[in-house]
Short mmCIF file of C-alpha atoms in Angstrom, two decimals:
data_model
loop_
_atom_site.label_atom_id
_atom_site.label_comp_id
_atom_site.label_asym_id
_atom_site.label_seq_id
_atom_site.Cartn_x
_atom_site.Cartn_y
_atom_site.Cartn_z
CA UNK A 17 0.00 0.00 0.00
CA UNK A 18 2.64 2.44 -1.09
CA UNK A 19 1.93 6.03 -2.04
CA UNK A 20 1.85 5.04 -5.68
CA UNK A 21 -0.58 2.18 -5.22
CA UNK A 22 -3.08 3.87 -2.96
CA UNK A 23 -5.18 5.25 -5.79
CA UNK A 24 -5.25 2.01 -7.78
CA UNK A 25 -7.28 -0.27 -5.50
CA UNK A 26 -9.95 -0.05 -2.85
CA UNK A 27 -10.03 -2.03 0.38
CA UNK A 28 -13.24 -2.57 2.33
CA UNK A 29 -13.65 -3.26 6.00
CA UNK A 30 -15.21 -2.65 9.40
CA UNK A 31 -13.83 -1.00 12.51
CA UNK A 32 -15.53 -2.81 15.39
CA UNK A 33 -15.92 -0.48 18.36
CA UNK A 34 -17.93 -0.29 21.56
CA UNK A 35 -17.68 -0.40 25.36
CA UNK A 36 -16.00 -3.26 27.26
CA UNK A 37 -17.97 -6.51 27.28
CA UNK A 38 -20.19 -5.60 24.33
CA UNK A 39 -18.96 -8.58 22.30
CA UNK A 40 -16.49 -7.03 19.84
CA UNK A 41 -14.05 -9.97 19.75
CA UNK A 42 -16.91 -12.48 19.56
CA UNK A 43 -18.42 -10.45 16.72
CA UNK A 44 -15.13 -10.44 14.80
CA UNK A 45 -14.82 -14.21 15.24
CA UNK A 46 -18.40 -14.84 14.11
CA UNK A 47 -18.21 -12.42 11.17
CA UNK A 48 -14.89 -13.87 10.01
CA UNK A 49 -16.40 -17.36 9.89
CA UNK A 50 -19.67 -16.15 8.33
CA UNK A 51 -17.98 -14.17 5.56
CA UNK A 52 -15.47 -16.95 5.00
CA UNK A 53 -18.33 -19.32 4.15
CA UNK A 54 -19.52 -16.78 1.58
CA UNK A 55 -16.13 -16.85 -0.11
CA UNK A 56 -14.69 -13.58 1.15
CA UNK A 57 -11.03 -13.41 2.10
CA UNK A 58 -11.22 -11.92 5.59
CA UNK A 59 -8.29 -10.47 7.51
CA UNK A 60 -8.80 -9.69 11.21
CA UNK A 61 -6.61 -6.93 12.64
CA UNK A 62 -6.37 -6.77 16.43
CA UNK A 63 -5.90 -3.14 17.53
CA UNK A 64 -6.64 -3.87 21.19
CA UNK A 65 -3.33 -4.04 23.13
CA UNK A 66 -5.19 -5.56 26.10
CA UNK A 67 -6.67 -8.42 24.07
CA UNK A 68 -4.72 -11.54 25.06
CA UNK A 69 -7.23 -14.25 24.07
CA UNK A 70 -8.36 -14.11 20.46
CA UNK A 71 -10.67 -16.88 19.25
CA UNK A 72 -10.34 -15.75 15.63
CA UNK A 73 -7.44 -16.19 13.22
CA UNK A 74 -5.51 -12.94 13.75
CA UNK A 75 -3.41 -11.78 10.80
CA UNK A 76 -2.17 -8.47 12.24
CA UNK A 77 -1.72 -8.02 16.00
CA UNK A 78 -0.84 -4.74 17.70
CA UNK A 79 0.92 -6.84 20.37
CA UNK A 80 3.82 -7.11 17.91
CA UNK A 81 4.21 -3.34 18.29
CA UNK A 82 3.08 -2.60 21.84
CA UNK A 83 1.16 -4.24 24.68
CA UNK A 84 -0.84 -2.75 27.53
CA UNK A 85 0.93 -4.66 30.37
CA UNK A 86 4.33 -3.45 29.13
CA UNK A 87 3.12 0.17 29.04
CA UNK A 88 1.55 -0.06 32.51
CA UNK A 89 4.73 -1.57 33.98
CA UNK A 90 7.22 0.77 32.34
CA UNK A 91 5.28 4.04 32.60
CA UNK A 92 3.35 3.26 35.80
CA UNK A 93 0.02 4.02 34.14
CA UNK A 94 -3.41 2.58 34.89
CA UNK A 95 -5.36 0.61 32.27
CA UNK A 96 -7.18 3.66 30.89
CA UNK A 97 -4.09 5.82 30.59
CA UNK A 98 -2.16 2.86 29.22
CA UNK A 99 -4.70 2.26 26.45
CA UNK A 100 -4.61 5.91 25.42
CA UNK A 101 -0.80 5.78 25.31
CA UNK A 102 -0.94 2.63 23.15
CA UNK A 103 -3.28 4.27 20.64
CA UNK A 104 -1.11 7.38 20.48
CA UNK A 105 1.92 5.14 19.94
CA UNK A 106 0.15 3.34 17.09
CA UNK A 107 -0.79 6.71 15.59
CA UNK A 108 2.88 7.70 15.68
CA UNK A 109 3.83 4.43 13.95
CA UNK A 110 1.52 4.40 10.95
CA UNK A 111 4.31 2.92 8.83
CA UNK A 112 4.19 -0.32 10.89
CA UNK A 113 0.45 -0.70 10.29
CA UNK A 114 0.81 0.18 6.60
CA UNK A 115 3.47 -2.48 6.10
CA UNK A 116 1.43 -5.16 7.87
CA UNK A 117 -1.79 -4.40 5.96
CA UNK A 118 0.00 -4.38 2.58
CA UNK A 119 0.53 -8.14 2.86
CA UNK A 120 -3.23 -8.74 2.68
CA UNK A 121 -4.19 -6.60 -0.31
CA UNK A 122 -7.53 -7.67 -1.79
CA UNK A 123 -8.88 -8.95 1.53
CA UNK A 124 -11.85 -7.70 3.56
CA UNK A 125 -10.66 -6.24 6.88
CA UNK A 126 -12.12 -6.50 10.38
CA UNK A 127 -10.44 -4.17 12.89
CA UNK A 128 -11.00 -5.34 16.48
CA UNK A 129 -10.64 -2.14 18.52
CA UNK A 130 -10.17 -1.42 22.27
CA UNK A 131 -13.15 -1.11 24.60
CA UNK A 132 -12.44 2.28 26.13
CA UNK A 133 -15.37 4.61 25.48
CA UNK A 134 -13.42 7.89 25.58
CA UNK A 135 -11.32 6.70 22.63
CA UNK A 136 -14.46 7.05 20.49
CA UNK A 137 -16.17 10.02 22.10
CA UNK A 138 -13.49 12.69 22.50
CA UNK A 139 -9.91 11.40 22.16
CA UNK A 140 -8.39 11.83 18.69
CA UNK A 141 -5.86 8.98 18.35
CA UNK A 142 -8.21 6.30 16.95
CA UNK A 143 -10.11 8.89 14.93
CA UNK A 144 -6.83 9.89 13.28
CA UNK A 145 -5.93 6.24 12.66
CA UNK A 146 -9.24 5.67 10.91
CA UNK A 147 -8.77 8.85 8.88
CA UNK A 148 -5.34 7.64 7.76
CA UNK A 149 -6.82 4.31 6.67
CA UNK A 150 -9.36 6.22 4.57
CA UNK A 151 -6.46 8.10 2.93
CA UNK A 152 -5.00 4.69 2.06
CA UNK A 153 -8.21 3.98 0.09
CA UNK A 154 -9.89 1.91 2.78
CA UNK A 155 -13.68 2.14 2.60
CA UNK A 156 -14.62 1.63 6.24
CA UNK A 157 -17.80 1.47 8.28
CA UNK A 158 -17.81 1.75 12.06
CA UNK A 159 -19.74 -1.09 13.71
CA UNK A 160 -20.62 0.15 17.18
CA UNK A 161 -21.69 -2.71 19.45
CA UNK A 162 -23.88 -2.09 22.50
CA UNK A 163 -25.07 -4.80 24.90
CA UNK A 164 -28.81 -5.26 24.36
CA UNK A 165 -29.48 -5.64 28.10
CA UNK A 166 -29.40 -1.82 28.36
CA UNK A 167 -32.82 -1.84 26.69
CA UNK A 168 -34.32 -3.26 29.87
CA UNK A 169 -33.36 -0.12 31.83
CA UNK A 170 -34.77 3.15 30.36
CA UNK A 171 -32.16 5.29 32.14
CA UNK A 172 -29.28 3.23 30.81
CA UNK A 173 -30.80 3.17 27.34
CA UNK A 174 -30.86 6.98 27.20
CA UNK A 175 -27.19 6.93 28.24
CA UNK A 176 -26.45 4.44 25.46
CA UNK A 177 -28.20 6.70 22.94
CA UNK A 178 -26.10 9.67 24.05
CA UNK A 179 -22.88 7.64 23.84
CA UNK A 180 -23.81 6.26 20.42
CA UNK A 181 -24.60 9.74 19.09
CA UNK A 182 -21.37 11.18 20.48
CA UNK A 183 -19.39 8.32 18.91
CA UNK A 184 -21.06 8.79 15.51
CA UNK A 185 -20.23 12.50 15.50
CA UNK A 186 -16.64 12.02 16.67
CA UNK A 187 -15.48 9.01 14.63
CA UNK A 188 -16.75 10.50 11.34
CA UNK A 189 -17.25 7.21 9.49
CA UNK A 190 -20.36 5.56 8.00
CA UNK A 191 -21.90 4.05 11.10
CA UNK A 192 -23.93 0.96 12.03
CA UNK A 193 -25.08 0.67 15.64
CA UNK A 194 -25.66 -2.91 16.74
CA UNK A 195 -27.55 -4.30 19.74
CA UNK A 196 -25.49 -7.38 20.57
CA UNK A 197 -26.38 -10.51 22.58
CA UNK A 198 -30.02 -10.44 21.50
CA UNK A 199 -30.36 -14.09 22.53
CA UNK A 200 -29.86 -13.01 26.17
CA UNK A 201 -31.95 -9.83 26.29
CA UNK A 202 -35.01 -11.21 28.07
CA UNK A 203 -32.86 -12.75 30.81
CA UNK A 204 -32.15 -9.24 32.14
CA UNK A 205 -35.80 -8.25 32.53
CA UNK A 206 -38.94 -7.50 30.58
CA UNK A 207 -38.83 -4.79 27.91
CA UNK A 208 -41.17 -1.85 28.48
CA UNK A 209 -41.88 -1.64 24.72
CA UNK A 210 -41.55 -3.83 21.64
CA UNK A 211 -38.05 -4.42 20.32
CA UNK A 212 -38.58 -2.22 17.25
CA UNK A 213 -39.13 0.75 19.58
CA UNK A 214 -35.50 0.43 20.67
CA UNK A 215 -33.96 -0.48 17.32
CA UNK A 216 -35.68 2.32 15.39
CA UNK A 217 -35.43 4.76 18.37
CA UNK A 218 -39.06 5.81 18.08
CA UNK A 219 -40.80 8.61 20.05
CA UNK A 220 -38.58 8.86 23.15
CA UNK A 221 -41.14 10.87 25.12
CA UNK A 222 -42.71 7.52 26.06
CA UNK A 223 -39.38 6.52 27.56
CA UNK A 224 -39.22 9.74 29.59
CA UNK A 225 -42.76 9.13 30.87
CA UNK A 226 -41.81 5.59 31.80
CA UNK A 227 -38.77 6.88 33.70
CA UNK A 228 -40.94 9.38 35.58
CA UNK A 229 -42.78 6.48 37.22
CA UNK A 230 -39.59 5.83 39.21
CA UNK A 231 -39.36 8.20 42.24
CA UNK A 232 -35.60 8.60 41.76
CA UNK A 233 -35.77 9.59 38.08
CA UNK A 234 -38.83 11.81 38.63
CA UNK A 235 -36.50 14.49 40.02
CA UNK A 236 -34.46 14.44 36.79
CA UNK A 237 -37.32 14.61 34.30
CA UNK A 238 -36.20 17.96 32.85
CA UNK A 239 -32.68 16.64 32.34
CA UNK A 240 -33.95 13.50 30.61
CA UNK A 241 -36.24 15.58 28.40
CA UNK A 242 -33.31 17.74 27.26
CA UNK A 243 -31.13 14.70 26.57
CA UNK A 244 -33.91 13.14 24.52
CA UNK A 245 -34.36 16.40 22.59
CA UNK A 246 -30.69 16.35 21.57
CA UNK A 247 -30.95 12.73 20.38
CA UNK A 248 -34.14 13.38 18.42
CA UNK A 249 -32.88 16.66 16.94
CA UNK A 250 -29.92 14.84 15.35
CA UNK A 251 -32.13 11.89 14.37
CA UNK A 252 -29.10 9.74 13.57
CA UNK A 253 -29.20 6.83 16.01
CA UNK A 254 -30.83 3.51 15.22
CA UNK A 255 -29.81 -0.08 15.90
CA UNK A 256 -29.60 -3.42 14.14
CA UNK A 257 -30.26 -6.39 16.47
CA UNK A 258 -27.65 -9.15 16.50
CA UNK A 259 -27.48 -12.72 17.70
CA UNK A 260 -24.09 -14.09 16.62
CA UNK A 261 -25.45 -17.64 16.79
CA UNK A 262 -28.18 -16.86 14.23
CA UNK A 263 -27.23 -16.84 10.52
CA UNK A 264 -30.12 -14.62 9.47
CA UNK A 265 -29.18 -12.06 12.13
CA UNK A 266 -25.55 -12.10 10.97
CA UNK A 267 -26.69 -11.66 7.37
CA UNK A 268 -28.79 -8.66 8.34
CA UNK A 269 -25.85 -6.94 10.05
CA UNK A 270 -23.49 -7.80 7.18
CA UNK A 271 -25.88 -6.27 4.62
CA UNK A 272 -26.26 -3.11 6.70
CA UNK A 273 -22.47 -2.75 6.91
CA UNK A 274 -21.97 -3.56 3.21
CA UNK A 275 -24.41 -0.80 2.37
CA UNK A 276 -22.64 1.64 4.72
CA UNK A 277 -19.12 1.12 3.36
CA UNK A 278 -20.21 0.64 -0.25
CA UNK A 279 -19.16 -2.99 -0.60
CA UNK A 280 -22.63 -4.09 -1.74
CA UNK A 281 -22.43 -1.74 -4.74
CA UNK A 282 -19.01 -2.89 -5.95
CA UNK A 283 -17.89 -5.75 -8.19
CA UNK A 284 -15.89 -7.81 -5.70
CA UNK A 285 -18.34 -10.72 -5.84
CA UNK A 286 -21.55 -11.64 -7.64
CA UNK A 287 -24.56 -9.83 -6.28
CA UNK A 288 -27.98 -11.25 -6.89
CA UNK A 289 -31.03 -9.04 -7.39
CA UNK A 290 -32.18 -10.07 -3.92
CA UNK A 291 -28.95 -8.78 -2.33
CA UNK A 292 -29.18 -5.43 -4.09
CA UNK A 293 -32.86 -5.04 -3.24
CA UNK A 294 -32.26 -5.83 0.43
CA UNK A 295 -29.67 -3.04 0.52
CA UNK A 296 -32.08 -0.61 -1.12
CA UNK A 297 -35.19 -1.47 0.89
CA UNK A 298 -33.62 -0.14 4.09
CA UNK A 299 -36.08 0.55 6.90
CA UNK A 300 -38.75 -1.95 5.83
CA UNK A 301 -36.18 -4.72 5.60
CA UNK A 302 -34.77 -3.92 9.04
CA UNK A 303 -38.24 -3.73 10.58
CA UNK A 304 -39.15 -7.19 9.27
CA UNK A 305 -35.83 -8.61 10.46
CA UNK A 306 -36.24 -7.04 13.90
CA UNK A 307 -39.63 -8.70 14.31
CA UNK A 308 -38.09 -12.02 13.31
CA UNK A 309 -35.31 -11.65 15.91
CA UNK A 310 -37.83 -10.78 18.61
CA UNK A 311 -40.05 -13.75 17.75
CA UNK A 312 -37.08 -16.15 17.77
CA UNK A 313 -35.91 -14.86 21.15
CA UNK A 314 -39.37 -15.33 22.66
CA UNK A 315 -39.62 -18.86 21.22
CA UNK A 316 -36.25 -19.77 22.73
CA UNK A 317 -37.35 -18.49 26.14
CA UNK A 318 -40.59 -20.45 26.06
CA UNK A 319 -38.64 -23.60 25.21
CA UNK A 320 -36.40 -23.17 28.26
#
C-alpha cells in the first residue's frame, strides 16, 4: 500500500468499536467465519493491546508493536491511561500498520478495537488512525456494538443513545449501531416496549414518561427531556439487532455494513437481485428482520 498504489485499488472493511464486554471480539470471530463461508477473504486486525485471548485467526496483531501490560509496567500508568498511550503510539507508527496491511491486499478487513469509550467520544488517536486508513483507500464502516441488556433499563438506554450519538459525531465514518447478545436480552428483565421501539429509536417521550414512574428519576425529568431532545434533533441513532449464533441475524448486520461502506455496490463478488434489493429497501427490511429476531428470542425463552 505504497503512495503510488493507494489510488489504484480499494479495500473494504469494518472498525468494530464499543464499550467493554459488548462482544467485539466475539463479533469479529463470528463475522470472520460467516464471511469466509460466503467466499470472502477476511483479515482480522487486532488493535486492542489488552486483548490476550483471540478466538479468531488474527493476521495483524498490535501486540507485535506494543502491549498494555508493558506500558503499565514501564510508565506506571493505569489501564485507561495505558490504552490511550498505546493508541497514540500506534498513531505515531503508521508505517508499521501500513506495512502489515500491505501483505493482505484484496482482503476484507475486520479491525478489532479497544473497549475504552473515551477513545471514540473525545480522544483523537483512533479517529486519526481511521482517517489515515481512509487516505490509504480503505472504505470503512464503524460497527458500534452495545449490549442489548441496556434496553431493559430506560435510564441506561438513554445513556447508550447519548454515547452512540457522540461516537457517531466524533469518529466521522459511516456508522452501524448494533444491539449485541439479542439471545440473552429477556434474561435481564422484561422490555417496556416492543423491540422495534428500541432499534428504530421511536418517540422517546414515552421513555421519559416511563422513567418518571420511578421516584428517583422523577426528580431528573427535565434533564432526561433535554437529553432526549438532543438525540431526536440529530435523528441519527438507530440499531440493528444481533445474535451471533443466528445466521439470518448475521446476514442482516453484514448487509447493513456492506451498504454503509459501499461494498454491496461494488464488483468484488456476484450480487444477486435479492442482495441489491435488500440493501435498497432499508427501513422496511430492518423492521421485518427485527420482528423475526424478537419472535425467535421469545420462542427460545418459552422452550427453556
